[in-house]
Short mmCIF file of C-alpha atoms in Angstrom, two decimals:
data_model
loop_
_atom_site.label_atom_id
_atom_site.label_comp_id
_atom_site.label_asym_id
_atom_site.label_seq_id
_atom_site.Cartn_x
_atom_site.Cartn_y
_atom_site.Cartn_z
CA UNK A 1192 110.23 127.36 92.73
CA UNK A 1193 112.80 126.59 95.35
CA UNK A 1194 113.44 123.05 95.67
CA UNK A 1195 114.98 122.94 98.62
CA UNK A 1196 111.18 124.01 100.09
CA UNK A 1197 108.53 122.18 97.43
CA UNK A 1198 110.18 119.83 95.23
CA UNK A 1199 107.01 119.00 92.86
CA UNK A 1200 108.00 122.05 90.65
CA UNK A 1201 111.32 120.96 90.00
CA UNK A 1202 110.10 117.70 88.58
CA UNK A 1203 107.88 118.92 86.10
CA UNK A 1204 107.82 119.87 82.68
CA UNK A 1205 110.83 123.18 82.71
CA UNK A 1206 109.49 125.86 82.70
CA UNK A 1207 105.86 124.88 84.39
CA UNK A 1208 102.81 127.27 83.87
CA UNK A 1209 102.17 128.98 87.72
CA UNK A 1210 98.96 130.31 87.93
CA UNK A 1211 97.91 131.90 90.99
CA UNK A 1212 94.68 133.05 92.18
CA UNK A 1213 91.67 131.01 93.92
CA UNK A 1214 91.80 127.60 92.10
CA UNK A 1215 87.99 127.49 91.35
CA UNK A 1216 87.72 130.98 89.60
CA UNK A 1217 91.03 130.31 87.49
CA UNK A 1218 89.93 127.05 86.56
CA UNK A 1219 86.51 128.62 85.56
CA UNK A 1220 88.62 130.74 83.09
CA UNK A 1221 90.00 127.70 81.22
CA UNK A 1222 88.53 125.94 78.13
CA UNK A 1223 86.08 123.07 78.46
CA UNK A 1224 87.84 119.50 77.51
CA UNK A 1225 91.81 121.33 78.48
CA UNK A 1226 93.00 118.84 80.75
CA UNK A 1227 93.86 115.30 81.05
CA UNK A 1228 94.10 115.08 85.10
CA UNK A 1229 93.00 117.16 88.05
CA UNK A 1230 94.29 117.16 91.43
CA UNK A 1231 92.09 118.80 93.92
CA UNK A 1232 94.05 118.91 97.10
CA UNK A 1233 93.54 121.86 99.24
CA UNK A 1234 92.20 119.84 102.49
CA UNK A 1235 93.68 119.34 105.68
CA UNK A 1236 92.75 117.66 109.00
CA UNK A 1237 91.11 121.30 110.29
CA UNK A 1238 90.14 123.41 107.28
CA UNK A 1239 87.50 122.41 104.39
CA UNK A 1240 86.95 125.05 101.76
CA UNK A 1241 83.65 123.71 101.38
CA UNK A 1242 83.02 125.70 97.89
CA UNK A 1243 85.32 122.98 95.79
CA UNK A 1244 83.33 120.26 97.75
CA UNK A 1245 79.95 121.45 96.52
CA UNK A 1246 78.06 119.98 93.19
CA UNK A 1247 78.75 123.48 91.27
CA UNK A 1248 82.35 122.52 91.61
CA UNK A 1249 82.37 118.72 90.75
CA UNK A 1250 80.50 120.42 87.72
CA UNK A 1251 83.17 122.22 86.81
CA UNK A 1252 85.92 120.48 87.30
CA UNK A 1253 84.27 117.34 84.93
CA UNK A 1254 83.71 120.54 82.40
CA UNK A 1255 87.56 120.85 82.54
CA UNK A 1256 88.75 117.21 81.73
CA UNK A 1257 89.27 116.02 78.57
CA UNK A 1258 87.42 112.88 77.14
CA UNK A 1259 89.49 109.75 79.45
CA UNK A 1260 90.24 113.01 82.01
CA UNK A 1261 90.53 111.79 85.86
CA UNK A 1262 89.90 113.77 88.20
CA UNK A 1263 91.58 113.26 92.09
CA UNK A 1264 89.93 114.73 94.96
CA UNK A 1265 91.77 114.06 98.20
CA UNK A 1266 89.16 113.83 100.71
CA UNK A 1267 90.58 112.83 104.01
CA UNK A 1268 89.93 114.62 107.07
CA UNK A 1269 90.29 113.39 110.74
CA UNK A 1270 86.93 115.10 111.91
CA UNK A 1271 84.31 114.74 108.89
CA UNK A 1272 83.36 112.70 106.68
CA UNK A 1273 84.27 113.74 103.32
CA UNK A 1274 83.90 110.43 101.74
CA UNK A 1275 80.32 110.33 102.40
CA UNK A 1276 80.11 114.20 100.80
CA UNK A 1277 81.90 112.93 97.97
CA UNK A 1278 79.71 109.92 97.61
CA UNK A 1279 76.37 112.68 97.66
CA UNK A 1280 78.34 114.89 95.15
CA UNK A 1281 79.00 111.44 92.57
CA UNK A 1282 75.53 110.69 93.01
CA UNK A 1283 74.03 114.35 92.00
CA UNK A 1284 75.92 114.55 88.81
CA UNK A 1285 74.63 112.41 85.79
CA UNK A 1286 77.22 110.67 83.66
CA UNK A 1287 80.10 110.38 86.11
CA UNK A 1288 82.01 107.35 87.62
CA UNK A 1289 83.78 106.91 90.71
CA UNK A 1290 86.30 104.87 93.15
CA UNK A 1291 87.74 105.62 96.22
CA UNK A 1292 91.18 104.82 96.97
CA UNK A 1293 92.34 104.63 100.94
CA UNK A 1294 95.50 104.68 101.37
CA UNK A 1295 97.88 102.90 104.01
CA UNK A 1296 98.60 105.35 107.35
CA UNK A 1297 99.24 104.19 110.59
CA UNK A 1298 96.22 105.33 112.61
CA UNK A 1299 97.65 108.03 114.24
CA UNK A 1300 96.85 111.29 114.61
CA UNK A 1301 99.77 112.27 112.66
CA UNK A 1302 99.86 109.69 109.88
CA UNK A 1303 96.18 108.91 109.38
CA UNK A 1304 95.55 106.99 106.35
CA UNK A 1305 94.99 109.12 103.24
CA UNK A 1306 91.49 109.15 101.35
CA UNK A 1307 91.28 109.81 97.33
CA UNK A 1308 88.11 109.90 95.06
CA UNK A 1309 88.09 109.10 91.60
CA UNK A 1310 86.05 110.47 88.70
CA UNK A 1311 85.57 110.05 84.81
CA UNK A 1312 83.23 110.29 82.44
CA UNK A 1313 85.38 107.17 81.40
CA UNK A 1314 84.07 104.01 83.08
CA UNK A 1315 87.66 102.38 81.89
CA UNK A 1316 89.03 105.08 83.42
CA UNK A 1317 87.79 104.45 86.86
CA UNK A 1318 88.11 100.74 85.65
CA UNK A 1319 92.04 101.23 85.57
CA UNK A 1320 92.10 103.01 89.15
CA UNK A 1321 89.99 100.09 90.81
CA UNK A 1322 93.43 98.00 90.20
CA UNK A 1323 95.66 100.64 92.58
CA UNK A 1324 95.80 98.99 96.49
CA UNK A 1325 93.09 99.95 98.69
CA UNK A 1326 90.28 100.60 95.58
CA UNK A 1327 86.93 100.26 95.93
CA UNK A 1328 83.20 101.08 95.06
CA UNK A 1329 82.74 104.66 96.61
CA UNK A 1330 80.15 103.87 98.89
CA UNK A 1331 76.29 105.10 99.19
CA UNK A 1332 75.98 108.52 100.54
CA UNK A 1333 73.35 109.28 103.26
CA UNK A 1334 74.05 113.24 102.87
CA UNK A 1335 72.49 115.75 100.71
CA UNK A 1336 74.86 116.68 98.23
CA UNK A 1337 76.64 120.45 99.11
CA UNK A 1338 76.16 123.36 96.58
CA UNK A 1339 77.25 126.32 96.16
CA UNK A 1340 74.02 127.75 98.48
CA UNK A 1341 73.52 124.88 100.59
CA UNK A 1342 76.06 122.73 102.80
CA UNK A 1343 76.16 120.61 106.18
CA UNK A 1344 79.46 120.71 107.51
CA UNK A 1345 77.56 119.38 110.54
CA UNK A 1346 75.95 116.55 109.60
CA UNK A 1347 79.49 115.74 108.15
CA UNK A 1348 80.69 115.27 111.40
CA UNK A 1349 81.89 111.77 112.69
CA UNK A 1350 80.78 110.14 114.71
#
């Protein structure tokens, strides 16, 4: 809760719910339909916690969101490609829509541009995010999708 180190906190609601613990099993504890909007955000350029990439976890997290939820995934990575995972993952699970949303970076290694996937159950939903800069269709997958027994992190890899 120090501001000085992670300001998010101190703009939210006072008083913000904390809940620690791995993200997928406390979110698994929660009621179906709780939650409006989902950020998913625990990537970097190095590390992929592949289990809240798999179709188990797309699963749950739709289970989570209310009816017009939105769920944000931020899927960039500077050595795989997670867009075409997320594209598989989309594509596995009945009844959801997508965008993709890439964000302005300068190319570099340290300010590559950022990558965000959309999903609803709400086709206006992911009709509003198509208007944000740098929307589009999230494109055809050639992967498998991941699940909770079964993931490429190879085949992921660019190239």
């Amino acid at each position: 809760r120090d501001a000085s180190m992670f300001r998010f906190l101190s703009r939210c609601q006072p008083n913000a719910d904390i809940v620690r613990g791995d993200a997928r099993l406390t979110l698994g504890k929660e009621p179906a339909r709780r939650f409006d909007y989902l950020v998913i955000d625990a990537f970097s350029s190095d590390a992929v916690p592949v289990h809240l990439l798999t179709r188990e976890a797309l699963l749950l997290y739709i289970d989570k969101l209310a009816d017009g939820g939105l769920l944000a995934l931020h899927i960039s990575n500077r050595h795989l490609d997670l867009v075409g995972v997320a594209g598989a993952l989309v594509a596995a699970v009945p009844g959801v829509h997508a965008s993709h949303v890439l964000g302005k970076g300068d190319g570099t290694l340290f300010a590559p541009a950022s990558s965000v996937m959309f999903v609803s159950r709400s086709p206006d939903v992911i009709a509003a995010t198509m208007q944000l800069q740098g929307a589009g269709q999230l494109p055809a997958s050639r992967y498998r999708p991941w699940t909770d027994d079964r993931s490429d992190i190879l085949s992921a890899l660019w190239r």
